[in-house]
Amino acid sequence: MRILVTGGAGFIGSHLIDRLMKQGHDVICLDNFFTGHKRNISHWMDNPYFELIRHDITEPIRLEVDQIYHLACPASPVHYQYNPVKTIKTNVLGTLNMLGLAKRVKARFLLASTSEVYGDPDVHPQPEEYRGNVNCIGIRSCYDEGKRVAETLAFDYHRQNNVDIRIMRIFNTYGPRMFENDGRVVSNFIVQALKGTPLTVYGDGSQTRSFCYVADLVEGMMRLMNGDHIGPINIGNPGEYTILQLAETIQKMINPDAELAFKALPQDDPKQRQPDISKAKSLLGWEPTINLEKGLKLTIEDFRSRIEEVKS
Ligand code: NAD
Ligand code: UDP
């Protein structure tokens, strides 16, 4: 198949491309390199079945493809809040353009949505039926409301134009290739512990998140794309940890002497988050296989080798 991956030079997109290329597909990666980088996909550059297009999805593009994995959008709060208007344009105009493309060429379209559509949830864990608790005028809304509109657009193209859609709600995902300056919690703590600077815990660290290793996530994503259910379907690891527990775990694994520095909690930071993955289990036969300790070990090894490479 010819498969388009928007945001393919980013963290999750590049791991997805590795799987698709190994399966023998013809893959087009579309990226504007805002938070992605050529080095994430450089190992495929000489492969005739791989094509890289530098393109901003807020502008339309004409391509012939069978499937579209639509991932283009900065995912770290630091980056999506850097230019919030652009984040909304990417989610709304960008998704509109990609759905228009899917409609024209009759491609199946998978939207990488997010657990952020549940906002600061007052239902726990979060099932897909929960409609969320989102602040539409807060600093996270360019992203969470943007993704909510993206889901609406996908469903309206489905109902109105028969576009074959899949909606995936991704919960916090981590793993090798996250950038040092990504700004999300797992990469921040690992980089800080490796560099011997204090681990920055926001608030008192009692807020929770559930962390999914990227290989598990990509497996769930591909099962959703190639299965019969349109979703939305939560994909995440239900193992739930407080941010303080995460800091202490990484501290123990890398540097027991590393200090913790408590910083202000950002506005609208969700207090708790855990996916209900009953649907993913029953409809996709999917569940995560890599626990936090194993996933962190693999991620730490990757960061360690990159940081040492820079030093030498
Ligand atoms: P990432 O920031 O590493 O990757 C996003 C990619 O999209 C980057 O390569 C970036 O350059 C590209 N991009 C951004 N705006 C673009 C635009 N206008 N045009 C073209 N390319 C553009 O993030 P990620 O963690 O790999 O996330 C991928 C997708 O998964 C995103 O849509 C994100 O919202 C979603 N998601 C991720 C997580 C997570 O924990 N990683 C959680 C929920 C949802
Ligand atoms: N966080 C933290 N220190 C950091 C970065 C993040 O304590 O250096 C906290 C953040 O306040 C949030 C959690 O970790 O409660 C997850 O943050 P992240 O940005 O990774 O993802 P999101 O908030 O979008 O789930």
PDB file of N, CA and C in Angstrom, residues 188-286:
ATOM      1  N   ASN A 188      12.108  15.125  30.202  1.00  0.00           N
ATOM      2  CA  ASN A 188      12.708  16.114  31.113  1.00  0.00           C
ATOM      3  C   ASN A 188      13.430  15.422  32.273  1.00  0.00           C
ATOM      4  N   PHE A 189      12.729  14.502  32.947  1.00  0.00           N
ATOM      5  CA  PHE A 189      13.326  13.858  34.129  1.00  0.00           C
ATOM      6  C   PHE A 189      14.576  13.054  33.747  1.00  0.00           C
ATOM      7  N   ILE A 190      14.520  12.337  32.621  1.00  0.00           N
ATOM      8  CA  ILE A 190      15.672  11.513  32.238  1.00  0.00           C
ATOM      9  C   ILE A 190      16.871  12.404  31.919  1.00  0.00           C
ATOM     10  N   VAL A 191      16.641  13.464  31.143  1.00  0.00           N
ATOM     11  CA  VAL A 191      17.750  14.350  30.767  1.00  0.00           C
ATOM     12  C   VAL A 191      18.321  15.022  32.017  1.00  0.00           C
ATOM     13  N   GLN A 192      17.433  15.473  32.899  1.00  0.00           N
ATOM     14  CA  GLN A 192      17.899  16.138  34.118  1.00  0.00           C
ATOM     15  C   GLN A 192      18.728  15.182  34.983  1.00  0.00           C
ATOM     16  N   ALA A 193      18.240  13.951  35.156  1.00  0.00           N
ATOM     17  CA  ALA A 193      18.980  12.990  35.992  1.00  0.00           C
ATOM     18  C   ALA A 193      20.335  12.660  35.360  1.00  0.00           C
ATOM     19  N   LEU A 194      20.353  12.503  34.023  1.00  0.00           N
ATOM     20  CA  LEU A 194      21.627  12.166  33.350  1.00  0.00           C
ATOM     21  C   LEU A 194      22.619  13.328  33.433  1.00  0.00           C
ATOM     22  N   LYS A 195      22.105  14.560  33.389  1.00  0.00           N
ATOM     23  CA  LYS A 195      22.995  15.720  33.424  1.00  0.00           C
ATOM     24  C   LYS A 195      23.310  16.180  34.848  1.00  0.00           C
ATOM     25  N   GLY A 196      22.665  15.537  35.829  1.00  0.00           N
ATOM     26  CA  GLY A 196      22.947  15.881  37.226  1.00  0.00           C
ATOM     27  C   GLY A 196      22.306  17.184  37.669  1.00  0.00           C
ATOM     28  N   THR A 197      21.259  17.636  36.977  1.00  0.00           N
ATOM     29  CA  THR A 197      20.525  18.825  37.434  1.00  0.00           C
ATOM     30  C   THR A 197      19.238  18.351  38.121  1.00  0.00           C
ATOM     31  N   PRO A 198      18.647  19.203  38.992  1.00  0.00           N
ATOM     32  CA  PRO A 198      17.460  18.749  39.728  1.00  0.00           C
ATOM     33  C   PRO A 198      16.287  18.409  38.813  1.00  0.00           C
ATOM     34  N   LEU A 199      15.519  17.374  39.211  1.00  0.00           N
ATOM     35  CA  LEU A 199      14.338  16.967  38.449  1.00  0.00           C
ATOM     36  C   LEU A 199      13.200  17.931  38.793  1.00  0.00           C
ATOM     37  N   THR A 200      12.652  18.599  37.779  1.00  0.00           N
ATOM     38  CA  THR A 200      11.647  19.643  38.005  1.00  0.00           C
ATOM     39  C   THR A 200      10.245  19.044  38.130  1.00  0.00           C
ATOM     40  N   VAL A 201       9.770  18.913  39.383  1.00  0.00           N
ATOM     41  CA  VAL A 201       8.421  18.386  39.626  1.00  0.00           C
ATOM     42  C   VAL A 201       7.468  19.579  39.713  1.00  0.00           C
ATOM     43  N   TYR A 202       6.452  19.591  38.856  1.00  0.00           N
ATOM     44  CA  TYR A 202       5.504  20.708  38.881  1.00  0.00           C
ATOM     45  C   TYR A 202       4.419  20.437  39.921  1.00  0.00           C
ATOM     46  N   GLY A 203       4.098  21.458  40.730  1.00  0.00           N
ATOM     47  CA  GLY A 203       3.137  21.289  41.820  1.00  0.00           C
ATOM     48  C   GLY A 203       3.760  20.407  42.896  1.00  0.00           C
ATOM     49  N   ASP A 204       2.900  19.648  43.627  1.00  0.00           N
ATOM     50  CA  ASP A 204       3.466  18.754  44.663  1.00  0.00           C
ATOM     51  C   ASP A 204       3.711  17.356  44.090  1.00  0.00           C
ATOM     52  N   GLY A 205       3.452  17.186  42.784  1.00  0.00           N
ATOM     53  CA  GLY A 205       3.729  15.896  42.144  1.00  0.00           C
ATOM     54  C   GLY A 205       2.651  14.861  42.399  1.00  0.00           C
ATOM     55  N   SER A 206       1.502  15.281  42.964  1.00  0.00           N
ATOM     56  CA  SER A 206       0.458  14.284  43.260  1.00  0.00           C
ATOM     57  C   SER A 206      -0.435  14.009  42.054  1.00  0.00           C
ATOM     58  N   GLN A 207      -0.324  14.853  41.001  1.00  0.00           N
ATOM     59  CA  GLN A 207      -1.116  14.591  39.782  1.00  0.00           C
ATOM     60  C   GLN A 207      -0.620  13.288  39.144  1.00  0.00           C
ATOM     61  N   THR A 208      -1.540  12.588  38.460  1.00  0.00           N
ATOM     62  CA  THR A 208      -1.155  11.280  37.903  1.00  0.00           C
ATOM     63  C   THR A 208      -1.199  11.277  36.377  1.00  0.00           C
ATOM     64  N   ARG A 209      -0.402  10.364  35.808  1.00  0.00           N
ATOM     65  CA  ARG A 209      -0.447  10.097  34.365  1.00  0.00           C
ATOM     66  C   ARG A 209      -0.209   8.597  34.197  1.00  0.00           C
ATOM     67  N   SER A 210      -0.578   8.070  33.018  1.00  0.00           N
ATOM     68  CA  SER A 210      -0.376   6.660  32.698  1.00  0.00           C
ATOM     69  C   SER A 210       0.495   6.630  31.459  1.00  0.00           C
ATOM     70  N   PHE A 211       1.620   5.932  31.531  1.00  0.00           N
ATOM     71  CA  PHE A 211       2.641   6.077  30.487  1.00  0.00           C
ATOM     72  C   PHE A 211       2.731   4.831  29.612  1.00  0.00           C
ATOM     73  N   CYS A 212       2.610   5.038  28.301  1.00  0.00           N
ATOM     74  CA  CYS A 212       2.639   3.924  27.350  1.00  0.00           C
ATOM     75  C   CYS A 212       3.943   3.952  26.562  1.00  0.00           C
ATOM     76  N   TYR A 213       4.588   2.803  26.437  1.00  0.00           N
ATOM     77  CA  TYR A 213       5.823   2.729  25.656  1.00  0.00           C
ATOM     78  C   TYR A 213       5.474   2.780  24.168  1.00  0.00           C
ATOM     79  N   VAL A 214       6.309   3.488  23.394  1.00  0.00           N
ATOM     80  CA  VAL A 214       5.951   3.819  22.007  1.00  0.00           C
ATOM     81  C   VAL A 214       5.704   2.588  21.123  1.00  0.00           C
ATOM     82  N   ALA A 215       6.445   1.497  21.333  1.00  0.00           N
ATOM     83  CA  ALA A 215       6.250   0.311  20.471  1.00  0.00           C
ATOM     84  C   ALA A 215       4.852  -0.265  20.678  1.00  0.00           C
ATOM     85  N   ASP A 216       4.397  -0.282  21.937  1.00  0.00           N
ATOM     86  CA  ASP A 216       3.032  -0.748  22.219  1.00  0.00           C
ATOM     87  C   ASP A 216       2.023   0.150  21.521  1.00  0.00           C
ATOM     88  N   LEU A 217       2.245   1.447  21.618  1.00  0.00           N
ATOM     89  CA  LEU A 217       1.294   2.397  21.035  1.00  0.00           C
ATOM     90  C   LEU A 217       1.170   2.211  19.522  1.00  0.00           C
ATOM     91  N   VAL A 218       2.318   2.066  18.862  1.00  0.00           N
ATOM     92  CA  VAL A 218       2.317   1.933  17.397  1.00  0.00           C
ATOM     93  C   VAL A 218       1.588   0.645  16.991  1.00  0.00           C
ATOM     94  N   GLU A 219       1.759  -0.410  17.769  1.00  0.00           N
ATOM     95  CA  GLU A 219       1.032  -1.661  17.483  1.00  0.00           C
ATOM     96  C   GLU A 219      -0.488  -1.414  17.549  1.00  0.00           C
ATOM     97  N   GLY A 220      -0.932  -0.699  18.581  1.00  0.00           N
ATOM     98  CA  GLY A 220      -2.361  -0.396  18.728  1.00  0.00           C
ATOM     99  C   GLY A 220      -2.859   0.472  17.577  1.00  0.00           C
ATOM    100  N   MET A 221      -2.026   1.410  17.174  1.00  0.00           N
ATOM    101  CA  MET A 221      -2.389   2.328  16.089  1.00  0.00           C
ATOM    102  C   MET A 221      -2.594   1.559  14.776  1.00  0.00           C
ATOM    103  N   MET A 222      -1.691   0.627  14.502  1.00  0.00           N
ATOM    104  CA  MET A 222      -1.785  -0.130  13.253  1.00  0.00           C
ATOM    105  C   MET A 222      -2.971  -1.101  13.286  1.00  0.00           C
ATOM    106  N   ARG A 223      -3.260  -1.648  14.465  1.00  0.00           N
ATOM    107  CA  ARG A 223      -4.435  -2.540  14.565  1.00  0.00           C
ATOM    108  C   ARG A 223      -5.718  -1.761  14.332  1.00  0.00           C
ATOM    109  N   LEU A 224      -5.771  -0.544  14.873  1.00  0.00           N
ATOM    110  CA  LEU A 224      -6.970   0.283  14.675  1.00  0.00           C
ATOM    111  C   LEU A 224      -7.123   0.621  13.190  1.00  0.00           C
ATOM    112  N   MET A 225      -6.034   1.047  12.568  1.00  0.00           N
ATOM    113  CA  MET A 225      -6.091   1.415  11.147  1.00  0.00           C
ATOM    114  C   MET A 225      -6.578   0.243  10.304  1.00  0.00           C
ATOM    115  N   ASN A 226      -6.104  -0.945  10.595  1.00  0.00           N
ATOM    116  CA  ASN A 226      -6.391  -2.082   9.714  1.00  0.00           C
ATOM    117  C   ASN A 226      -7.568  -2.941  10.178  1.00  0.00           C
ATOM    118  N   GLY A 227      -8.229  -2.505  11.272  1.00  0.00           N
ATOM    119  CA  GLY A 227      -9.412  -3.223  11.751  1.00  0.00           C
ATOM    120  C   GLY A 227     -10.697  -2.586  11.234  1.00  0.00           C
ATOM    121  N   ASP A 228     -11.823  -3.051  11.805  1.00  0.00           N
ATOM    122  CA  ASP A 228     -13.128  -2.616  11.284  1.00  0.00           C
ATOM    123  C   ASP A 228     -13.788  -1.525  12.115  1.00  0.00           C
ATOM    124  N   HIS A 229     -13.179  -1.154  13.232  1.00  0.00           N
ATOM    125  CA  HIS A 229     -13.865  -0.237  14.148  1.00  0.00           C
ATOM    126  C   HIS A 229     -13.350   1.189  13.978  1.00  0.00           C
ATOM    127  N   ILE A 230     -14.279   2.133  13.879  1.00  0.00           N
ATOM    128  CA  ILE A 230     -13.832   3.500  13.596  1.00  0.00           C
ATOM    129  C   ILE A 230     -13.420   4.242  14.860  1.00  0.00           C
ATOM    130  N   GLY A 231     -13.831   3.788  16.023  1.00  0.00           N
ATOM    131  CA  GLY A 231     -13.475   4.464  17.260  1.00  0.00           C
ATOM    132  C   GLY A 231     -14.501   5.539  17.595  1.00  0.00           C
ATOM    133  N   PRO A 232     -14.152   6.453  18.500  1.00  0.00           N
ATOM    134  CA  PRO A 232     -12.833   6.607  19.093  1.00  0.00           C
ATOM    135  C   PRO A 232     -12.458   5.450  20.015  1.00  0.00           C
ATOM    136  N   ILE A 233     -11.143   5.139  19.992  1.00  0.00           N
ATOM    137  CA  ILE A 233     -10.619   4.093  20.866  1.00  0.00           C
ATOM    138  C   ILE A 233      -9.403   4.629  21.632  1.00  0.00           C
ATOM    139  N   ASN A 234      -9.450   4.438  22.951  1.00  0.00           N
ATOM    140  CA  ASN A 234      -8.305   4.818  23.797  1.00  0.00           C
ATOM    141  C   ASN A 234      -7.163   3.844  23.576  1.00  0.00           C
ATOM    142  N   ILE A 235      -5.956   4.377  23.369  1.00  0.00           N
ATOM    143  CA  ILE A 235      -4.767   3.521  23.359  1.00  0.00           C
ATOM    144  C   ILE A 235      -3.786   4.122  24.363  1.00  0.00           C
ATOM    145  N   GLY A 236      -3.490   3.351  25.387  1.00  0.00           N
ATOM    146  CA  GLY A 236      -2.574   3.816  26.428  1.00  0.00           C
ATOM    147  C   GLY A 236      -2.324   2.681  27.392  1.00  0.00           C
ATOM    148  N   ASN A 237      -1.398   2.916  28.310  1.00  0.00           N
ATOM    149  CA  ASN A 237      -1.088   1.900  29.311  1.00  0.00           C
ATOM    150  C   ASN A 237      -1.792   2.296  30.613  1.00  0.00           C
ATOM    151  N   PRO A 238      -2.662   1.430  31.138  1.00  0.00           N
ATOM    152  CA  PRO A 238      -3.419   1.824  32.329  1.00  0.00           C
ATOM    153  C   PRO A 238      -2.591   1.958  33.613  1.00  0.00           C
ATOM    154  N   GLY A 239      -1.337   1.544  33.596  1.00  0.00           N
ATOM    155  CA  GLY A 239      -0.487   1.691  34.795  1.00  0.00           C
ATOM    156  C   GLY A 239      -0.375   3.170  35.159  1.00  0.00           C
ATOM    157  N   GLU A 240      -0.927   3.550  36.323  1.00  0.00           N
ATOM    158  CA  GLU A 240      -1.028   4.977  36.673  1.00  0.00           C
ATOM    159  C   GLU A 240      -0.043   5.325  37.783  1.00  0.00           C
ATOM    160  N   TYR A 241       0.671   6.421  37.621  1.00  0.00           N
ATOM    161  CA  TYR A 241       1.690   6.831  38.590  1.00  0.00           C
ATOM    162  C   TYR A 241       1.538   8.304  38.909  1.00  0.00           C
ATOM    163  N   THR A 242       1.855   8.697  40.138  1.00  0.00           N
ATOM    164  CA  THR A 242       1.942  10.133  40.402  1.00  0.00           C
ATOM    165  C   THR A 242       3.246  10.622  39.773  1.00  0.00           C
ATOM    166  N   ILE A 243       3.297  11.926  39.505  1.00  0.00           N
ATOM    167  CA  ILE A 243       4.503  12.483  38.897  1.00  0.00           C
ATOM    168  C   ILE A 243       5.679  12.370  39.873  1.00  0.00           C
ATOM    169  N   LEU A 244       5.367  12.443  41.175  1.00  0.00           N
ATOM    170  CA  LEU A 244       6.431  12.270  42.165  1.00  0.00           C
ATOM    171  C   LEU A 244       6.982  10.836  42.115  1.00  0.00           C
ATOM    172  N   GLN A 245       6.089   9.860  41.979  1.00  0.00           N
ATOM    173  CA  GLN A 245       6.557   8.454  41.844  1.00  0.00           C
ATOM    174  C   GLN A 245       7.441   8.299  40.613  1.00  0.00           C
ATOM    175  N   LEU A 246       7.041   8.961  39.522  1.00  0.00           N
ATOM    176  CA  LEU A 246       7.840   8.864  38.288  1.00  0.00           C
ATOM    177  C   LEU A 246       9.226   9.465  38.528  1.00  0.00           C
ATOM    178  N   ALA A 247       9.245  10.636  39.180  1.00  0.00           N
ATOM    179  CA  ALA A 247      10.535  11.300  39.456  1.00  0.00           C
ATOM    180  C   ALA A 247      11.420  10.385  40.305  1.00  0.00           C
ATOM    181  N   GLU A 248      10.828   9.781  41.336  1.00  0.00           N
ATOM    182  CA  GLU A 248      11.624   8.929  42.228  1.00  0.00           C
ATOM    183  C   GLU A 248      12.106   7.662  41.519  1.00  0.00           C
ATOM    184  N   THR A 249      11.271   7.136  40.624  1.00  0.00           N
ATOM    185  CA  THR A 249      11.672   5.937  39.880  1.00  0.00           C
ATOM    186  C   THR A 249      12.875   6.254  38.994  1.00  0.00           C
ATOM    187  N   ILE A 250      12.790   7.382  38.267  1.00  0.00           N
ATOM    188  CA  ILE A 250      13.885   7.743  37.353  1.00  0.00           C
ATOM    189  C   ILE A 250      15.133   8.107  38.154  1.00  0.00           C
ATOM    190  N   GLN A 251      14.921   8.775  39.278  1.00  0.00           N
ATOM    191  CA  GLN A 251      16.035   9.119  40.179  1.00  0.00           C
ATOM    192  C   GLN A 251      16.778   7.838  40.597  1.00  0.00           C
ATOM    193  N   LYS A 252      16.021   6.826  41.033  1.00  0.00           N
ATOM    194  CA  LYS A 252      16.626   5.555  41.468  1.00  0.00           C
ATOM    195  C   LYS A 252      17.368   4.880  40.322  1.00  0.00           C
ATOM    196  N   MET A 253      16.764   4.936  39.111  1.00  0.00           N
ATOM    197  CA  MET A 253      17.347   4.206  37.978  1.00  0.00           C
ATOM    198  C   MET A 253      18.606   4.880  37.434  1.00  0.00           C
ATOM    199  N   ILE A 254      18.698   6.194  37.565  1.00  0.00           N
ATOM    200  CA  ILE A 254      19.838   6.894  36.950  1.00  0.00           C
ATOM    201  C   ILE A 254      20.816   7.442  37.971  1.00  0.00           C
ATOM    202  N   ASN A 255      20.289   8.133  38.967  1.00  0.00           N
ATOM    203  CA  ASN A 255      21.188   8.840  39.865  1.00  0.00           C
ATOM    204  C   ASN A 255      20.486   9.106  41.205  1.00  0.00           C
ATOM    205  N   PRO A 256      20.666   8.196  42.173  1.00  0.00           N
ATOM    206  CA  PRO A 256      19.961   8.327  43.454  1.00  0.00           C
ATOM    207  C   PRO A 256      20.277   9.644  44.168  1.00  0.00           C
ATOM    208  N   ASP A 257      21.371  10.292  43.782  1.00  0.00           N
ATOM    209  CA  ASP A 257      21.714  11.565  44.439  1.00  0.00           C
ATOM    210  C   ASP A 257      21.055  12.771  43.771  1.00  0.00           C
ATOM    211  N   ALA A 258      20.385  12.533  42.628  1.00  0.00           N
ATOM    212  CA  ALA A 258      19.765  13.667  41.922  1.00  0.00           C
ATOM    213  C   ALA A 258      18.730  14.325  42.839  1.00  0.00           C
ATOM    214  N   GLU A 259      18.670  15.649  42.775  1.00  0.00           N
ATOM    215  CA  GLU A 259      17.712  16.358  43.635  1.00  0.00           C
ATOM    216  C   GLU A 259      16.392  16.559  42.913  1.00  0.00           C
ATOM    217  N   LEU A 260      15.344  16.809  43.699  1.00  0.00           N
ATOM    218  CA  LEU A 260      14.062  17.171  43.110  1.00  0.00           C
ATOM    219  C   LEU A 260      13.848  18.666  43.362  1.00  0.00           C
ATOM    220  N   ALA A 261      13.365  19.396  42.370  1.00  0.00           N
ATOM    221  CA  ALA A 261      13.061  20.821  42.556  1.00  0.00           C
ATOM    222  C   ALA A 261      11.580  21.022  42.255  1.00  0.00           C
ATOM    223  N   PHE A 262      10.821  21.481  43.241  1.00  0.00           N
ATOM    224  CA  PHE A 262       9.376  21.662  43.035  1.00  0.00           C
ATOM    225  C   PHE A 262       9.109  23.032  42.419  1.00  0.00           C
ATOM    226  N   LYS A 263       8.366  23.035  41.293  1.00  0.00           N
ATOM    227  CA  LYS A 263       8.062  24.282  40.563  1.00  0.00           C
ATOM    228  C   LYS A 263       6.543  24.467  40.518  1.00  0.00           C
ATOM    229  N   ALA A 264       6.135  25.668  40.086  1.00  0.00           N
ATOM    230  CA  ALA A 264       4.691  25.955  40.035  1.00  0.00           C
ATOM    231  C   ALA A 264       3.981  25.005  39.068  1.00  0.00           C
ATOM    232  N   LEU A 265       2.755  24.620  39.432  1.00  0.00           N
ATOM    233  CA  LEU A 265       1.948  23.762  38.563  1.00  0.00           C
ATOM    234  C   LEU A 265       1.346  24.624  37.449  1.00  0.00           C
ATOM    235  N   PRO A 266       1.528  24.234  36.176  1.00  0.00           N
ATOM    236  CA  PRO A 266       0.944  25.040  35.097  1.00  0.00           C
ATOM    237  C   PRO A 266      -0.593  25.076  35.177  1.00  0.00           C
ATOM    238  N   GLN A 267      -1.173  26.138  34.616  1.00  0.00           N
ATOM    239  CA  GLN A 267      -2.631  26.306  34.595  1.00  0.00           C
ATOM    240  C   GLN A 267      -3.314  25.109  33.912  1.00  0.00           C
ATOM    241  N   ASP A 268      -4.426  24.660  34.488  1.00  0.00           N
ATOM    242  CA  ASP A 268      -5.280  23.600  33.908  1.00  0.00           C
ATOM    243  C   ASP A 268      -4.585  22.248  33.765  1.00  0.00           C
ATOM    244  N   ASP A 269      -3.509  22.026  34.509  1.00  0.00           N
ATOM    245  CA  ASP A 269      -2.801  20.736  34.441  1.00  0.00           C
ATOM    246  C   ASP A 269      -3.751  19.642  34.975  1.00  0.00           C
ATOM    247  N   PRO A 270      -4.102  18.643  34.146  1.00  0.00           N
ATOM    248  CA  PRO A 270      -5.043  17.619  34.621  1.00  0.00           C
ATOM    249  C   PRO A 270      -4.532  16.903  35.879  1.00  0.00           C
ATOM    250  N   LYS A 271      -5.454  16.678  36.836  1.00  0.00           N
ATOM    251  CA  LYS A 271      -5.036  16.094  38.121  1.00  0.00           C
ATOM    252  C   LYS A 271      -4.854  14.587  38.043  1.00  0.00           C
ATOM    253  N   GLN A 272      -5.591  13.954  37.159  1.00  0.00           N
ATOM    254  CA  GLN A 272      -5.480  12.488  37.078  1.00  0.00           C
ATOM    255  C   GLN A 272      -5.767  12.043  35.650  1.00  0.00           C
ATOM    256  N   ARG A 273      -5.149  10.927  35.277  1.00  0.00           N
ATOM    257  CA  ARG A 273      -5.408  10.418  33.926  1.00  0.00           C
ATOM    258  C   ARG A 273      -5.063   8.942  33.857  1.00  0.00           C
ATOM    259  N   GLN A 274      -6.036   8.154  33.428  1.00  0.00           N
ATOM    260  CA  GLN A 274      -5.791   6.723  33.221  1.00  0.00           C
ATOM    261  C   GLN A 274      -6.778   6.216  32.164  1.00  0.00           C
ATOM    262  N   PRO A 275      -6.278   5.541  31.134  1.00  0.00           N
ATOM    263  CA  PRO A 275      -7.202   5.083  30.101  1.00  0.00           C
ATOM    264  C   PRO A 275      -7.999   3.861  30.538  1.00  0.00           C
ATOM    265  N   ASP A 276      -9.282   3.844  30.178  1.00  0.00           N
ATOM    266  CA  ASP A 276     -10.053   2.606  30.218  1.00  0.00           C
ATOM    267  C   ASP A 276      -9.826   1.965  28.845  1.00  0.00           C
ATOM    268  N   ILE A 277      -9.151   0.825  28.806  1.00  0.00           N
ATOM    269  CA  ILE A 277      -8.807   0.247  27.493  1.00  0.00           C
ATOM    270  C   ILE A 277      -9.655  -0.989  27.167  1.00  0.00           C
ATOM    271  N   SER A 278     -10.844  -1.072  27.790  1.00  0.00           N
ATOM    272  CA  SER A 278     -11.701  -2.247  27.511  1.00  0.00           C
ATOM    273  C   SER A 278     -11.986  -2.381  26.018  1.00  0.00           C
ATOM    274  N   LYS A 279     -12.246  -1.250  25.351  1.00  0.00           N
ATOM    275  CA  LYS A 279     -12.573  -1.314  23.913  1.00  0.00           C
ATOM    276  C   LYS A 279     -11.370  -1.800  23.099  1.00  0.00           C
ATOM    277  N   ALA A 280     -10.191  -1.255  23.394  1.00  0.00           N
ATOM    278  CA  ALA A 280      -8.995  -1.676  22.654  1.00  0.00           C
ATOM    279  C   ALA A 280      -8.769  -3.176  22.827  1.00  0.00           C
ATOM    280  N   LYS A 281      -9.017  -3.659  24.055  1.00  0.00           N
ATOM    281  CA  LYS A 281      -8.823  -5.100  24.324  1.00  0.00           C
ATOM    282  C   LYS A 281      -9.826  -5.931  23.542  1.00  0.00           C
ATOM    283  N   SER A 282     -11.119  -5.553  23.640  1.00  0.00           N
ATOM    284  CA  SER A 282     -12.132  -6.421  23.031  1.00  0.00           C
ATOM    285  C   SER A 282     -12.228  -6.228  21.514  1.00  0.00           C
ATOM    286  N   LEU A 283     -12.070  -4.999  21.024  1.00  0.00           N
ATOM    287  CA  LEU A 283     -12.288  -4.769  19.584  1.00  0.00           C
ATOM    288  C   LEU A 283     -11.012  -4.942  18.761  1.00  0.00           C
ATOM    289  N   LEU A 284      -9.846  -4.656  19.381  1.00  0.00           N
ATOM    290  CA  LEU A 284      -8.583  -4.747  18.614  1.00  0.00           C
ATOM    291  C   LEU A 284      -7.703  -5.905  19.093  1.00  0.00           C
ATOM    292  N   GLY A 285      -8.101  -6.523  20.194  1.00  0.00           N
ATOM    293  CA  GLY A 285      -7.251  -7.566  20.776  1.00  0.00           C
ATOM    294  C   GLY A 285      -5.903  -7.004  21.192  1.00  0.00           C
ATOM    295  N   TRP A 286      -5.915  -5.740  21.609  1.00  0.00           N
ATOM    296  CA  TRP A 286      -4.653  -5.055  21.945  1.00  0.00           C
ATOM    297  C   TRP A 286      -4.577  -4.751  23.433  1.00  0.00           C
TER     298      TRP A 286
END
